JSON list of C-alpha atoms in Angstrom, two decimals:
[
{"chain": "A", "resi": 1, "resn": "UNK", "atom": "CA", "xyz": [0.00, 0.00, 0.00]},
{"chain": "A", "resi": 2, "resn": "UNK", "atom": "CA", "xyz": [1.37, 3.37, -0.95]},
{"chain": "A", "resi": 3, "resn": "UNK", "atom": "CA", "xyz": [0.09, 6.95, -0.83]},
{"chain": "A", "resi": 4, "resn": "UNK", "atom": "CA", "xyz": [2.34, 9.63, -2.26]},
{"chain": "A", "resi": 5, "resn": "UNK", "atom": "CA", "xyz": [1.62, 13.33, -1.85]},
{"chain": "A", "resi": 6, "resn": "UNK", "atom": "CA", "xyz": [2.98, 15.98, -4.17]},
{"chain": "A", "resi": 7, "resn": "UNK", "atom": "CA", "xyz": [2.37, 19.59, -5.09]},
{"chain": "A", "resi": 8, "resn": "UNK", "atom": "CA", "xyz": [3.43, 21.33, -1.91]},
{"chain": "A", "resi": 9, "resn": "UNK", "atom": "CA", "xyz": [5.75, 24.31, -1.86]},
{"chain": "A", "resi": 10, "resn": "UNK", "atom": "CA", "xyz": [6.18, 27.95, -0.97]},
{"chain": "A", "resi": 11, "resn": "UNK", "atom": "CA", "xyz": [3.43, 30.34, -1.96]},
{"chain": "A", "resi": 12, "resn": "UNK", "atom": "CA", "xyz": [2.50, 33.89, -1.03]},
{"chain": "A", "resi": 13, "resn": "UNK", "atom": "CA", "xyz": [-0.63, 34.64, 0.93]},
{"chain": "A", "resi": 14, "resn": "UNK", "atom": "CA", "xyz": [-3.61, 34.80, -1.41]},
{"chain": "A", "resi": 15, "resn": "UNK", "atom": "CA", "xyz": [-2.07, 32.29, -3.79]},
{"chain": "A", "resi": 16, "resn": "UNK", "atom": "CA", "xyz": [-3.15, 28.77, -4.74]},
{"chain": "A", "resi": 17, "resn": "UNK", "atom": "CA", "xyz": [-1.74, 25.26, -4.72]},
{"chain": "A", "resi": 18, "resn": "UNK", "atom": "CA", "xyz": [-3.08, 21.92, -5.85]},
{"chain": "A", "resi": 19, "resn": "UNK", "atom": "CA", "xyz": [-1.93, 18.90, -3.91]},
{"chain": "A", "resi": 20, "resn": "UNK", "atom": "CA", "xyz": [-2.07, 15.39, -5.35]},
{"chain": "A", "resi": 21, "resn": "UNK", "atom": "CA", "xyz": [-2.29, 12.05, -3.56]},
{"chain": "A", "resi": 22, "resn": "UNK", "atom": "CA", "xyz": [-1.46, 9.12, -5.81]},
{"chain": "A", "resi": 23, "resn": "UNK", "atom": "CA", "xyz": [-2.39, 5.74, -4.37]},
{"chain": "A", "resi": 24, "resn": "UNK", "atom": "CA", "xyz": [-1.49, 2.15, -5.15]},
{"chain": "A", "resi": 25, "resn": "UNK", "atom": "CA", "xyz": [-1.66, -1.30, -3.60]},
{"chain": "A", "resi": 26, "resn": "UNK", "atom": "CA", "xyz": [-5.34, -1.30, -2.67]},
{"chain": "A", "resi": 27, "resn": "UNK", "atom": "CA", "xyz": [-8.73, -1.05, -4.33]},
{"chain": "A", "resi": 28, "resn": "UNK", "atom": "CA", "xyz": [-9.35, 2.67, -4.61]},
{"chain": "A", "resi": 29, "resn": "UNK", "atom": "CA", "xyz": [-13.15, 2.40, -4.42]},
{"chain": "A", "resi": 30, "resn": "UNK", "atom": "CA", "xyz": [-13.00, 0.45, -1.13]},
{"chain": "A", "resi": 31, "resn": "UNK", "atom": "CA", "xyz": [-11.40, 3.28, 0.84]},
{"chain": "A", "resi": 32, "resn": "UNK", "atom": "CA", "xyz": [-12.14, 6.83, 1.82]},
{"chain": "A", "resi": 33, "resn": "UNK", "atom": "CA", "xyz": [-9.25, 9.18, 1.13]},
{"chain": "A", "resi": 34, "resn": "UNK", "atom": "CA", "xyz": [-8.73, 12.11, 3.45]},
{"chain": "A", "resi": 35, "resn": "UNK", "atom": "CA", "xyz": [-6.45, 15.10, 3.59]},
{"chain": "A", "resi": 36, "resn": "UNK", "atom": "CA", "xyz": [-4.99, 16.13, 6.94]},
{"chain": "A", "resi": 37, "resn": "UNK", "atom": "CA", "xyz": [-2.51, 18.77, 7.98]},
{"chain": "A", "resi": 38, "resn": "UNK", "atom": "CA", "xyz": [-0.20, 19.29, 10.91]},
{"chain": "A", "resi": 39, "resn": "UNK", "atom": "CA", "xyz": [1.42, 22.58, 11.82]},
{"chain": "A", "resi": 40, "resn": "UNK", "atom": "CA", "xyz": [4.42, 22.75, 14.17]},
{"chain": "A", "resi": 41, "resn": "UNK", "atom": "CA", "xyz": [3.34, 22.23, 17.76]},
{"chain": "A", "resi": 42, "resn": "UNK", "atom": "CA", "xyz": [-0.24, 21.42, 16.81]},
{"chain": "A", "resi": 43, "resn": "UNK", "atom": "CA", "xyz": [-2.26, 18.26, 16.48]},
{"chain": "A", "resi": 44, "resn": "UNK", "atom": "CA", "xyz": [-2.99, 16.72, 13.11]},
{"chain": "A", "resi": 45, "resn": "UNK", "atom": "CA", "xyz": [-6.36, 17.95, 11.86]},
{"chain": "A", "resi": 46, "resn": "UNK", "atom": "CA", "xyz": [-8.66, 16.84, 9.08]},
{"chain": "A", "resi": 47, "resn": "UNK", "atom": "CA", "xyz": [-9.16, 19.06, 6.07]},
{"chain": "A", "resi": 48, "resn": "UNK", "atom": "CA", "xyz": [-11.35, 17.17, 3.60]},
{"chain": "A", "resi": 49, "resn": "UNK", "atom": "CA", "xyz": [-12.30, 13.64, 2.60]},
{"chain": "A", "resi": 50, "resn": "UNK", "atom": "CA", "xyz": [-13.84, 11.83, -0.35]},
{"chain": "A", "resi": 51, "resn": "UNK", "atom": "CA", "xyz": [-15.65, 8.49, -0.36]},
{"chain": "A", "resi": 52, "resn": "UNK", "atom": "CA", "xyz": [-17.88, 7.00, -3.06]},
{"chain": "A", "resi": 53, "resn": "UNK", "atom": "CA", "xyz": [-17.82, 10.30, -4.97]},
{"chain": "A", "resi": 54, "resn": "UNK", "atom": "CA", "xyz": [-19.10, 12.18, -1.91]},
{"chain": "A", "resi": 55, "resn": "UNK", "atom": "CA", "xyz": [-16.91, 15.02, -0.65]},
{"chain": "A", "resi": 56, "resn": "UNK", "atom": "CA", "xyz": [-16.77, 16.02, 2.99]},
{"chain": "A", "resi": 57, "resn": "UNK", "atom": "CA", "xyz": [-15.28, 19.08, 4.62]},
{"chain": "A", "resi": 58, "resn": "UNK", "atom": "CA", "xyz": [-13.54, 18.01, 7.82]},
{"chain": "A", "resi": 59, "resn": "UNK", "atom": "CA", "xyz": [-12.60, 21.54, 8.78]},
{"chain": "A", "resi": 60, "resn": "UNK", "atom": "CA", "xyz": [-14.22, 24.83, 7.92]},
{"chain": "A", "resi": 61, "resn": "UNK", "atom": "CA", "xyz": [-12.09, 26.48, 5.28]},
{"chain": "A", "resi": 62, "resn": "UNK", "atom": "CA", "xyz": [-14.79, 28.91, 4.18]},
{"chain": "A", "resi": 63, "resn": "UNK", "atom": "CA", "xyz": [-14.93, 27.31, 0.75]},
{"chain": "A", "resi": 64, "resn": "UNK", "atom": "CA", "xyz": [-11.26, 27.87, 0.03]},
{"chain": "A", "resi": 65, "resn": "UNK", "atom": "CA", "xyz": [-10.34, 24.18, -0.25]},
{"chain": "A", "resi": 66, "resn": "UNK", "atom": "CA", "xyz": [-11.88, 21.64, -2.65]},
{"chain": "A", "resi": 67, "resn": "UNK", "atom": "CA", "xyz": [-11.26, 17.92, -2.72]},
{"chain": "A", "resi": 68, "resn": "UNK", "atom": "CA", "xyz": [-11.72, 15.86, -5.87]},
{"chain": "A", "resi": 69, "resn": "UNK", "atom": "CA", "xyz": [-10.76, 12.45, -7.17]},
{"chain": "A", "resi": 70, "resn": "UNK", "atom": "CA", "xyz": [-9.81, 10.81, -10.44]},
{"chain": "A", "resi": 71, "resn": "UNK", "atom": "CA", "xyz": [-10.62, 7.11, -10.19]},
{"chain": "A", "resi": 72, "resn": "UNK", "atom": "CA", "xyz": [-8.87, 6.32, -13.46]},
{"chain": "A", "resi": 73, "resn": "UNK", "atom": "CA", "xyz": [-5.63, 7.59, -11.94]},
{"chain": "A", "resi": 74, "resn": "UNK", "atom": "CA", "xyz": [-6.29, 6.42, -8.34]},
{"chain": "A", "resi": 75, "resn": "UNK", "atom": "CA", "xyz": [-5.52, 9.98, -7.34]},
{"chain": "A", "resi": 76, "resn": "UNK", "atom": "CA", "xyz": [-7.15, 12.48, -5.02]},
{"chain": "A", "resi": 77, "resn": "UNK", "atom": "CA", "xyz": [-6.54, 16.21, -5.27]},
{"chain": "A", "resi": 78, "resn": "UNK", "atom": "CA", "xyz": [-6.82, 19.11, -2.85]},
{"chain": "A", "resi": 79, "resn": "UNK", "atom": "CA", "xyz": [-7.23, 22.48, -4.52]},
{"chain": "A", "resi": 80, "resn": "UNK", "atom": "CA", "xyz": [-6.33, 25.25, -2.09]},
{"chain": "A", "resi": 81, "resn": "UNK", "atom": "CA", "xyz": [-7.18, 28.85, -2.94]},
{"chain": "A", "resi": 82, "resn": "UNK", "atom": "CA", "xyz": [-6.79, 32.15, -1.10]},
{"chain": "A", "resi": 83, "resn": "UNK", "atom": "CA", "xyz": [-4.08, 30.62, 1.06]},
{"chain": "A", "resi": 84, "resn": "UNK", "atom": "CA", "xyz": [-3.35, 32.19, 4.42]},
{"chain": "A", "resi": 85, "resn": "UNK", "atom": "CA", "xyz": [-0.25, 32.16, 6.59]},
{"chain": "A", "resi": 86, "resn": "UNK", "atom": "CA", "xyz": [-2.06, 29.89, 9.05]},
{"chain": "A", "resi": 87, "resn": "UNK", "atom": "CA", "xyz": [-2.47, 27.24, 6.34]},
{"chain": "A", "resi": 88, "resn": "UNK", "atom": "CA", "xyz": [1.25, 26.55, 6.66]},
{"chain": "A", "resi": 89, "resn": "UNK", "atom": "CA", "xyz": [1.65, 22.89, 7.60]},
{"chain": "A", "resi": 90, "resn": "UNK", "atom": "CA", "xyz": [2.67, 19.47, 6.41]},
{"chain": "A", "resi": 91, "resn": "UNK", "atom": "CA", "xyz": [-0.25, 18.06, 4.45]},
{"chain": "A", "resi": 92, "resn": "UNK", "atom": "CA", "xyz": [-0.90, 14.32, 4.50]},
{"chain": "A", "resi": 93, "resn": "UNK", "atom": "CA", "xyz": [-3.30, 12.08, 2.66]},
{"chain": "A", "resi": 94, "resn": "UNK", "atom": "CA", "xyz": [-4.61, 8.92, 4.26]},
{"chain": "A", "resi": 95, "resn": "UNK", "atom": "CA", "xyz": [-6.84, 5.97, 3.43]},
{"chain": "A", "resi": 96, "resn": "UNK", "atom": "CA", "xyz": [-9.64, 4.71, 5.66]},
{"chain": "A", "resi": 97, "resn": "UNK", "atom": "CA", "xyz": [-11.56, 1.46, 5.33]},
{"chain": "A", "resi": 98, "resn": "UNK", "atom": "CA", "xyz": [-14.19, 2.89, 7.73]},
{"chain": "A", "resi": 99, "resn": "UNK", "atom": "CA", "xyz": [-15.26, 5.92, 5.71]},
{"chain": "A", "resi": 100, "resn": "UNK", "atom": "CA", "xyz": [-14.69, 9.64, 6.13]},
{"chain": "A", "resi": 101, "resn": "UNK", "atom": "CA", "xyz": [-13.94, 10.68, 9.71]},
{"chain": "A", "resi": 102, "resn": "UNK", "atom": "CA", "xyz": [-12.14, 13.69, 11.10]},
{"chain": "A", "resi": 103, "resn": "UNK", "atom": "CA", "xyz": [-10.10, 11.58, 13.53]},
{"chain": "A", "resi": 104, "resn": "UNK", "atom": "CA", "xyz": [-6.70, 10.45, 12.24]},
{"chain": "A", "resi": 105, "resn": "UNK", "atom": "CA", "xyz": [-7.22, 7.21, 14.19]},
{"chain": "A", "resi": 106, "resn": "UNK", "atom": "CA", "xyz": [-9.82, 6.11, 11.64]},
{"chain": "A", "resi": 107, "resn": "UNK", "atom": "CA", "xyz": [-7.24, 5.95, 8.86]},
{"chain": "A", "resi": 108, "resn": "UNK", "atom": "CA", "xyz": [-5.29, 2.81, 8.04]},
{"chain": "A", "resi": 109, "resn": "UNK", "atom": "CA", "xyz": [-2.60, 4.07, 5.70]},
{"chain": "A", "resi": 110, "resn": "UNK", "atom": "CA", "xyz": [-0.71, 7.37, 5.43]},
{"chain": "A", "resi": 111, "resn": "UNK", "atom": "CA", "xyz": [1.53, 9.13, 2.99]},
{"chain": "A", "resi": 112, "resn": "UNK", "atom": "CA", "xyz": [4.79, 10.79, 3.95]},
{"chain": "A", "resi": 113, "resn": "UNK", "atom": "CA", "xyz": [3.40, 14.32, 3.71]},
{"chain": "A", "resi": 114, "resn": "UNK", "atom": "CA", "xyz": [4.16, 17.39, 1.64]},
{"chain": "A", "resi": 115, "resn": "UNK", "atom": "CA", "xyz": [5.15, 20.77, 3.08]},
{"chain": "A", "resi": 116, "resn": "UNK", "atom": "CA", "xyz": [3.02, 23.80, 2.33]},
{"chain": "A", "resi": 117, "resn": "UNK", "atom": "CA", "xyz": [4.47, 27.13, 3.39]},
{"chain": "A", "resi": 118, "resn": "UNK", "atom": "CA", "xyz": [2.51, 30.34, 2.98]},
{"chain": "A", "resi": 119, "resn": "UNK", "atom": "CA", "xyz": [4.44, 33.57, 3.30]},
{"chain": "A", "resi": 120, "resn": "UNK", "atom": "CA", "xyz": [2.65, 36.58, 4.69]}
]
């Protein structure tokens, strides 16, 4: 099982990034895929999740973040717009056999994370 995040980087406040989570080693349709983030000194928090073509917001981002999936590519995306300094964190994707939950404990497999840094 493998989840690989990409697309992170340094961006100015107000800018956009699109993160990708490419998965392999399991049946894509059998799992929910969630995006989480963890800032220094803070707990890991849920951002968004997708399961059976249903998207869930795990954290209020005021419509700035959008999750989507491409089943043909076994890939889930996180489009992030109007980025703020406080969005700076390592972003992780994870797979859950239980469905979409905002607790990291519900997720079976994790990627290595991608750093997103927003300059003010």
